[in-house]
Coordinates of C-alpha atoms and ligand atoms in Angstrom, one line a residue:
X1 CA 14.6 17.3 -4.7
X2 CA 14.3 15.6 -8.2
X3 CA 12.7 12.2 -7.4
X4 CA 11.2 9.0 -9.1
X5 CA 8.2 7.5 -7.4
X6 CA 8.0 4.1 -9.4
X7 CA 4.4 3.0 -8.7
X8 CA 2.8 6.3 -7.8
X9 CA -0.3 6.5 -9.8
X10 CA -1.4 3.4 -7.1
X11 CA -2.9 3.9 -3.7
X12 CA 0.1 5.3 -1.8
X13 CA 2.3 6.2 -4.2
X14 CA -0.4 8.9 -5.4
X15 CA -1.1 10.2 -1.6
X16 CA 3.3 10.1 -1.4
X17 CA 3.3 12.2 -4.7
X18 CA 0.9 14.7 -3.8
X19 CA 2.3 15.0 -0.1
X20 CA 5.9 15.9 -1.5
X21 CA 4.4 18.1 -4.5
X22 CA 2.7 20.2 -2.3
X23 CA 4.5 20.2 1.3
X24 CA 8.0 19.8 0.3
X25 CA 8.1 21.5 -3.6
X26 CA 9.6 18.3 -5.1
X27 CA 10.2 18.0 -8.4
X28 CA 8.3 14.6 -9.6
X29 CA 8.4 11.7 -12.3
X30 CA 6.3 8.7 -11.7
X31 CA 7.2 5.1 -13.8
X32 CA 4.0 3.3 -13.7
X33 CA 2.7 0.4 -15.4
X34 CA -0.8 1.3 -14.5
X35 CA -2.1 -2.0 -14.2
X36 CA -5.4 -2.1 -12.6
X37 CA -4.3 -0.3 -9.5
X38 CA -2.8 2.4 -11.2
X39 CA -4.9 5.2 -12.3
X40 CA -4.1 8.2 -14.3
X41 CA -7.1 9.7 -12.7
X42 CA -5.0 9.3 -9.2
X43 CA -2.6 12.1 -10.1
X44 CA -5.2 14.5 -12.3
X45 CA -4.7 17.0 -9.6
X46 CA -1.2 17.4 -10.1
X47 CA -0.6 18.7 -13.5
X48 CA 3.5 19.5 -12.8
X49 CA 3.7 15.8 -12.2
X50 CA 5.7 13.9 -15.6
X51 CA 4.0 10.1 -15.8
X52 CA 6.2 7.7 -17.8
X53 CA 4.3 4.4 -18.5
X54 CA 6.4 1.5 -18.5
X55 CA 7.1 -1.2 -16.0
X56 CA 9.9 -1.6 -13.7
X57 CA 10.8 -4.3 -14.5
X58 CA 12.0 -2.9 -18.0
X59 CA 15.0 -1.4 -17.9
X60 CA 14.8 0.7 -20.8
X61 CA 11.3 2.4 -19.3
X62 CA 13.3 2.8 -16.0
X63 CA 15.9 4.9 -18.0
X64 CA 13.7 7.0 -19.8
X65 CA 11.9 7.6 -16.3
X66 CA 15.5 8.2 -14.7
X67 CA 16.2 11.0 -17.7
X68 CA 19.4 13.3 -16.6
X69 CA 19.4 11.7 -13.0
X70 CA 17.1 11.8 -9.9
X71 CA 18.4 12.3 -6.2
X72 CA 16.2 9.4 -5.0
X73 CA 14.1 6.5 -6.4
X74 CA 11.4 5.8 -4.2
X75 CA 9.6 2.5 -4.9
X76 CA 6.1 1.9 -4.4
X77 CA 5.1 -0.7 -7.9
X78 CA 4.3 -3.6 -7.1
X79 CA 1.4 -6.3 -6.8
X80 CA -0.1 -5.2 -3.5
X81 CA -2.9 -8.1 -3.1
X82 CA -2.9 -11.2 -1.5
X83 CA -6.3 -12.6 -2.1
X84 CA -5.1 -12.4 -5.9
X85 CA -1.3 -13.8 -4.7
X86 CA -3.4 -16.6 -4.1
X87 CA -4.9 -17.2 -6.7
X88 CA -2.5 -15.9 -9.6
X89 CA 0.9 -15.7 -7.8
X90 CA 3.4 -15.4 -10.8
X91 CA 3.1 -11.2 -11.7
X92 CA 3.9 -10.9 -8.0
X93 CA 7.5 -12.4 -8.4
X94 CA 8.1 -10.6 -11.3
X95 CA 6.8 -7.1 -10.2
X96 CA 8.1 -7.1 -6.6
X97 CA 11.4 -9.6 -7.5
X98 CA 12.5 -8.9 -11.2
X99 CA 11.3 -5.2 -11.0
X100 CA 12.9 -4.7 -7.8
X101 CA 16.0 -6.1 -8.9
X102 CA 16.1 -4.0 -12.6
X103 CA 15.3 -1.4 -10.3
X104 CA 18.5 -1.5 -8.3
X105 CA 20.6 -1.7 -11.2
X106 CA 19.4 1.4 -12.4
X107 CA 20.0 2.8 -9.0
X108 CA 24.0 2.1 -9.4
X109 CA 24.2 2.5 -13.2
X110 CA 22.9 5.9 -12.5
X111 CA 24.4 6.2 -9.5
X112 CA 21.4 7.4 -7.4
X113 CA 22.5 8.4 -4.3
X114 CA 19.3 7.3 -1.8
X115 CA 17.0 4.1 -3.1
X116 CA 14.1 4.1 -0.9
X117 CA 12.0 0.4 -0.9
X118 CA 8.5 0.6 0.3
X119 CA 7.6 -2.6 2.1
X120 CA 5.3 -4.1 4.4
X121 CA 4.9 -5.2 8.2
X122 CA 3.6 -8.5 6.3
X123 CA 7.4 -9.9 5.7
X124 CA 7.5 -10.6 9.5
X125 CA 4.8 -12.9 9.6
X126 CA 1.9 -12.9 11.9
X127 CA 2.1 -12.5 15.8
X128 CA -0.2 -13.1 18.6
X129 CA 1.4 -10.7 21.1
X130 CA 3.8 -7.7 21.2
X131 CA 4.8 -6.0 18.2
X132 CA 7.8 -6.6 15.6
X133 CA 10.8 -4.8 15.2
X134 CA 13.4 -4.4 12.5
X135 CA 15.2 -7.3 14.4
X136 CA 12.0 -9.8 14.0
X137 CA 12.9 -12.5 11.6
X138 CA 11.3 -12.5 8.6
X139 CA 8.8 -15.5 7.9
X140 CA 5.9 -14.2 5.1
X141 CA 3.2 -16.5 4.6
X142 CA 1.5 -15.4 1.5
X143 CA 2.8 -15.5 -1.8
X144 CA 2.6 -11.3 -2.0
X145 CA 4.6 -11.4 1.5
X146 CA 7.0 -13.9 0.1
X147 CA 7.6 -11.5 -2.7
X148 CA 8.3 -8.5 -0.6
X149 CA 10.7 -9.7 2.1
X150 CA 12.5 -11.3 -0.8
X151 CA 12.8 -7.8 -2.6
X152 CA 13.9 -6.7 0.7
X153 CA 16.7 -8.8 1.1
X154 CA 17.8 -8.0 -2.3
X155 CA 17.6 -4.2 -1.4
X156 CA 19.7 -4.8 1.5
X157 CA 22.4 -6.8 -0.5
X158 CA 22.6 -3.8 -2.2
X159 CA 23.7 -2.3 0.3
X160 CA 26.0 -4.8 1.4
X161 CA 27.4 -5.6 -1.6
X162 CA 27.6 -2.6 -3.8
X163 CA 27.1 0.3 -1.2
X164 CA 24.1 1.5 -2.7
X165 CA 22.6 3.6 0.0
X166 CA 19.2 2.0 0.6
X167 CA 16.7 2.7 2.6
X168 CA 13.2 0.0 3.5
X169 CA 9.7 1.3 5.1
X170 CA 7.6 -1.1 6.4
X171 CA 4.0 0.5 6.9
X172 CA 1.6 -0.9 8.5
X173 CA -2.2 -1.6 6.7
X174 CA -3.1 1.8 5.1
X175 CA -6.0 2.8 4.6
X176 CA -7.6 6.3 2.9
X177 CA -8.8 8.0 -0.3
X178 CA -7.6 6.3 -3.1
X179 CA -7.3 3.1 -2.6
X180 CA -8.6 0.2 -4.5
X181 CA -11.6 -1.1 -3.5
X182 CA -10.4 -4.9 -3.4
X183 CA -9.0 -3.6 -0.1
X184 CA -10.8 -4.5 3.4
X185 CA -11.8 -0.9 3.9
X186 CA -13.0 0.4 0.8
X187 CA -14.6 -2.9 -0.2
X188 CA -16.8 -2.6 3.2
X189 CA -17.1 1.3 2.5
X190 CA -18.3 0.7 -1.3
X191 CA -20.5 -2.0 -0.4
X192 CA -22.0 -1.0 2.4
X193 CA -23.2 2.3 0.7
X194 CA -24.4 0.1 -2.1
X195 CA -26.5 -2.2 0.5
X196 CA -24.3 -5.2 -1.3
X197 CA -23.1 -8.1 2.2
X198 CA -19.9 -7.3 3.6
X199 CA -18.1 -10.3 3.3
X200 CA -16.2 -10.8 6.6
X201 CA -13.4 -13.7 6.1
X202 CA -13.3 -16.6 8.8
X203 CA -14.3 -15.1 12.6
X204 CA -13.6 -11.4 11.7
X205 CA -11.2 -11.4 14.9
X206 CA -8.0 -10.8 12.8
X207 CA -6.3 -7.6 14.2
X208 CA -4.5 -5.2 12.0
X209 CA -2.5 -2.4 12.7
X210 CA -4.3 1.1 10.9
X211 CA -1.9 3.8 9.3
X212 CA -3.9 6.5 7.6
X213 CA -1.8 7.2 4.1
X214 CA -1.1 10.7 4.9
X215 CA 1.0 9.6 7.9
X216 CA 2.7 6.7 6.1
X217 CA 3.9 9.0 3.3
X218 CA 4.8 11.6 6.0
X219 CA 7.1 8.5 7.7
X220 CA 8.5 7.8 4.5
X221 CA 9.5 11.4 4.4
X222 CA 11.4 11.3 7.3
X223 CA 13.0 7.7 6.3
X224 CA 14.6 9.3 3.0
X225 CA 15.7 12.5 4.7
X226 CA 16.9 11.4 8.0
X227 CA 17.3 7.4 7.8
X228 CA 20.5 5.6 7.9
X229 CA 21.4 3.9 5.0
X230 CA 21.4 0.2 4.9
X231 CA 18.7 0.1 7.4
X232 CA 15.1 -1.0 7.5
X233 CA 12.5 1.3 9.2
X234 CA 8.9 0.3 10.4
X235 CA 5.9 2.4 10.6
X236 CA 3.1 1.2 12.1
X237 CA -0.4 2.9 13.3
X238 CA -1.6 4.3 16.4
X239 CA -4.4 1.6 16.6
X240 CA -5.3 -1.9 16.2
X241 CA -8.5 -3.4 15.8
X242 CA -9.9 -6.3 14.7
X243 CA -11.5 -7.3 11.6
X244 CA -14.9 -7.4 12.3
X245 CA -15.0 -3.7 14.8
X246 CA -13.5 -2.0 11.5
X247 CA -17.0 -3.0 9.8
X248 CA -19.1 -2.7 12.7
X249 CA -17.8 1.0 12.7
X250 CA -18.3 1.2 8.8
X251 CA -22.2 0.2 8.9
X252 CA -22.6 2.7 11.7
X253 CA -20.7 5.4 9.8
X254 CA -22.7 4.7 6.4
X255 CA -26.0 4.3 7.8
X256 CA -25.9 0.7 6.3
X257 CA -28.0 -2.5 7.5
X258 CA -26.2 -4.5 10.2
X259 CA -28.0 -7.7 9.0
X260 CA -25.3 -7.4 5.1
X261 CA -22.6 -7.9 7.3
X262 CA -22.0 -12.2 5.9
X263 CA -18.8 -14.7 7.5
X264 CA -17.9 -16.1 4.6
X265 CA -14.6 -19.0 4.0
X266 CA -11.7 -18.1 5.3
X267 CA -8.2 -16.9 3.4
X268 CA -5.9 -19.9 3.1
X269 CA -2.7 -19.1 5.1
X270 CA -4.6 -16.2 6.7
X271 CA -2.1 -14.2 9.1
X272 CA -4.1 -13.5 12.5
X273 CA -2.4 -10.3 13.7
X274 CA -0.2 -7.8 12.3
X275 CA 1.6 -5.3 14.8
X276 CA 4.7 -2.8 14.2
X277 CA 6.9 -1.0 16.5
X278 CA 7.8 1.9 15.5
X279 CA 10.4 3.1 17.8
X280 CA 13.1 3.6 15.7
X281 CA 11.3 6.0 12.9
X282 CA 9.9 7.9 16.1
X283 CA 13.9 8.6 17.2
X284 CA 14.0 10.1 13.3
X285 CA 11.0 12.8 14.7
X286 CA 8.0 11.0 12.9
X287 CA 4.6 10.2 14.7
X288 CA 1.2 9.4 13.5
X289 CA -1.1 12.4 13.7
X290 CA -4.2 10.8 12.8
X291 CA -6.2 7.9 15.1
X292 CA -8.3 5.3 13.4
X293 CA -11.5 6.8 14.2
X294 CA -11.0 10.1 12.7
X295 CA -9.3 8.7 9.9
X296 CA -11.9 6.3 9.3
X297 CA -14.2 9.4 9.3
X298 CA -12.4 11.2 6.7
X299 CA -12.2 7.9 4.3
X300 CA -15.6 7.0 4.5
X301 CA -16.7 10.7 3.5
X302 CA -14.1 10.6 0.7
X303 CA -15.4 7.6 -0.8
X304 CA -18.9 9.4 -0.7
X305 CA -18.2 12.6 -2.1
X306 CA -15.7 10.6 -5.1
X307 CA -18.1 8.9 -6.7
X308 CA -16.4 9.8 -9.5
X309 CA -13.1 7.9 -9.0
X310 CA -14.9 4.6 -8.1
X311 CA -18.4 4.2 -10.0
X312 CA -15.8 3.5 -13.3
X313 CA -14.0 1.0 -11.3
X314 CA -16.5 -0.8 -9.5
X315 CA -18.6 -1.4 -13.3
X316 CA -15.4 -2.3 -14.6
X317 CA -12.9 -5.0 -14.5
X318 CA -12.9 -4.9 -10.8
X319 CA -17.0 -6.2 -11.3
X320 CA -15.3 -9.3 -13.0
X321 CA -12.5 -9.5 -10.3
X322 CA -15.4 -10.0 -7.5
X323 CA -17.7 -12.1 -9.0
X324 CA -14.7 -14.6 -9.2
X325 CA -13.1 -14.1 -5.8
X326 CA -16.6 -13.8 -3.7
X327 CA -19.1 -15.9 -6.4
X328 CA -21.6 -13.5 -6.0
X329 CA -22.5 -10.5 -8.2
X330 CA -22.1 -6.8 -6.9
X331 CA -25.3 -5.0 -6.8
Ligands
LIG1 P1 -1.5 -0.3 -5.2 O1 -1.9 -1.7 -5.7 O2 -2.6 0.6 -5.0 O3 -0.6 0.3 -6.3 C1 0.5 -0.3 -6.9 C2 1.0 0.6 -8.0 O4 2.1 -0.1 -8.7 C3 -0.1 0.8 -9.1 O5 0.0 2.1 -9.5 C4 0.4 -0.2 -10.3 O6 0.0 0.3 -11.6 C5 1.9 -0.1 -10.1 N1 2.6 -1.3 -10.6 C6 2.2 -2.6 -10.5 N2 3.1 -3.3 -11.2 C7 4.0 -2.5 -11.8 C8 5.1 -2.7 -12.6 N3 5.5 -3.9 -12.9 N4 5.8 -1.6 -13.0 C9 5.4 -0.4 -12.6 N5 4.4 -0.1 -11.9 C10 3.7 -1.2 -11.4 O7 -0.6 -0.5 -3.9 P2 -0.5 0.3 -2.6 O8 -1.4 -0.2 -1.6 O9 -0.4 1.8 -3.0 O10 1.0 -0.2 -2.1 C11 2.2 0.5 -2.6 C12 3.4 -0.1 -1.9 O11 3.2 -0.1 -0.5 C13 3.5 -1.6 -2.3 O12 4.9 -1.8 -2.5 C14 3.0 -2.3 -1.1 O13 3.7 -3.6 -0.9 C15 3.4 -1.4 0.1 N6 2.5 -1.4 1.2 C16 1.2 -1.4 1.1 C17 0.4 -1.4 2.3 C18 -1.1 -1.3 2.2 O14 -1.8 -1.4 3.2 N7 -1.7 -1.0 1.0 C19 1.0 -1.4 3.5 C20 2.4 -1.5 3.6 C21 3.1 -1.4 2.5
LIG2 P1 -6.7 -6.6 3.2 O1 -7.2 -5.2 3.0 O2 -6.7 -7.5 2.0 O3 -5.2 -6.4 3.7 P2 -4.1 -7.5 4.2 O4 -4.5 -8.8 3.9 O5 -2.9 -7.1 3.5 O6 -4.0 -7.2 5.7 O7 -7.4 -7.3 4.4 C1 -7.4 -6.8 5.7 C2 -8.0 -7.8 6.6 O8 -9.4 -7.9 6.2 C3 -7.5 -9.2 6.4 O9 -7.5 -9.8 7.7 C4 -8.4 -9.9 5.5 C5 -9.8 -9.3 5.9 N1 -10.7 -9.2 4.8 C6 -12.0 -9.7 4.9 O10 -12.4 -10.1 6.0 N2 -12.9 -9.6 3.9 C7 -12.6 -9.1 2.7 O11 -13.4 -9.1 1.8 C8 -11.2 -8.6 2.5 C9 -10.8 -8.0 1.2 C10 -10.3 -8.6 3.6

């Protein structure tokens, strides 16, 4: 297969890229914009792998990316963050809205025949008990959330409208090598290993639902080869745990100080608890093969041995980035 991963020098774009590179022999081209989150360095490993630089929502860049055709865009850019949707909310409308949108149209100008949207369990809101399906309503509380499940909607008028077969995936929080450190799990990892506090937001009793990246890109997988277009697909982890047990688990696994763990102010808007069922993308033949614990394992030795990937990023810009959003300088 000849596919375009838009977004996938980021987080799970990259783990996507190399899972299909190397367990399914596709053929690859990545449009990325690489803005902070996207790394050339993410993709070094795969030298077969054609990066075009250009942002999605550029339509020219999208069809120098699409070249003589693809069989299937898969799309993973976007602003991913929602401490920084709160605080500088206008690239996520353009990124997730517009770029969805130009996105599309290059999807039926080209006529692609599978359009694969990577989205979030975050468009459904927050819920105190059970889990969401594909039938939940969609209520987003953060401006990043906002910006998905109305990319979503657009997808799915796509579908509607101009019988673009499209596809969503709503993953659950992933977490594994690769990923930014802004994100709970590498922040805590980085920082913990660095003997900088581990800034816990509000109570630390928030619950979210764990998908290690491997398995995310795996469900994906099954979405874009088995999934019925015009549908919506959620993939959620094996495990939920609150906030506060992921960094208890963290300072045990790094040897770290209990006493850096800090409660610091809450997260305006903050959703309590984020929970997927994944029934649906189960009946496709996917399941999660990896538990939070010995995933947690695996990322917490990546980030040690990848020292590397991060010490550039964490005395770069993203040094700048947490001084404003904690008010304290890293260590
Ligand atoms: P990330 O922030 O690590 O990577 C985003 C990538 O998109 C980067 O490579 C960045 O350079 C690129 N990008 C940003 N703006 C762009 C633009 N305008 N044009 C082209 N490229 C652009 O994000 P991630 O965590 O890998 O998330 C990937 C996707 O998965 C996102 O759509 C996100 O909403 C979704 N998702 C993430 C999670 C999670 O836990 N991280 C969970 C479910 C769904
Ligand atoms: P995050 O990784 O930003 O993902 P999301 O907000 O998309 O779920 O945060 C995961 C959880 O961890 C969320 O409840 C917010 C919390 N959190 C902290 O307590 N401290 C932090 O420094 C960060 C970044 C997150």
């Amino acid at each position: 297969m000849r596919l375009l991963v838009c977004g996938g020098a980021g987080f799970i774009g990259s783990n996507f890229v190399r899972l299909r590179v190397r367990d399914e022999g596709d053929e690859v081209v990545v449009l990325d914009k690489l803005t902070y989150a996207g790394r050339r360095e993410n993709l070094q490993d795969l030298p077969d792998v054609e990066l075009v630089v250009g942002a999605i929502e550029d339509g020219d860049a999208v069809d120098r990316a699409i070249g003589d055709g693809v069989d299937a865009i898969v799309n993973f850019a976007a602003e991913t963050h929602v401490d920084r949707s709160i605080s500088e909310p206008d690239a996520f409308v353009k990124t997730n809205g517009q770029g969805t949108y130009e996105l599309l149209e290059a999807a039926r100008r080209h006529q692609v025949s599978r359009y694969v949207q990577i989205s979030t369990d975050e468009v459904y809101g927050s819920i105190e008990e059970g889990s969401f399906t594909e039938e939940s309503p969609i209520q987003p509380s953060s401006p990043y959330s906002a910006s998905k499940a109305g990319a979503d909607l657009l997808v799915s008028s796509y579908f509607h409208t101009y019988g673009l077969e499209t596809l969503i995936c709503r993953g659950s929080n992933n977490y594994g090598p690769w990923q930014y450190p802004e994100k709970l799990i590498p922040l805590m990892v980085l920082n913990a290993m660095h003997g900088d506090p581990l800034p816990v937001y509000g109570d630390g009793m928030q619950v979210r639902n764990w998908l290690y990246v491997e398995d995310f890109g795996r469900g994906i997988g099954h979405v874009l080869a088995h999934g019925r277009p015009g549908e919506a697909y959620n993939v959620g982890g094996p495990d939920e745990c609150p906030n506060i047990e992921v960094v208890n688990r963290i300072v045990e696994q790094t040897g770290a100080d209990p006493s850096i763990i800090e409660y610091v102010t809450d997260r305006p808007g903050h959703d309590r608890r984020y929970s997927l069922g994944s029934e649906k993308v189960r009946a496709l033949g996917w399941e999660a093969q990896v538990r939070f614990e010995e995933g947690l394992r695996r990322t917490v030795l990546w980030y040690r041995d990848n020292a590397w990937w991060w010490e550039p990023i964490r005395s770069g810009d993203y040094r700048e980035y947490y001084e404003r959003q904690y008010g304290r300088k890293l260590g």
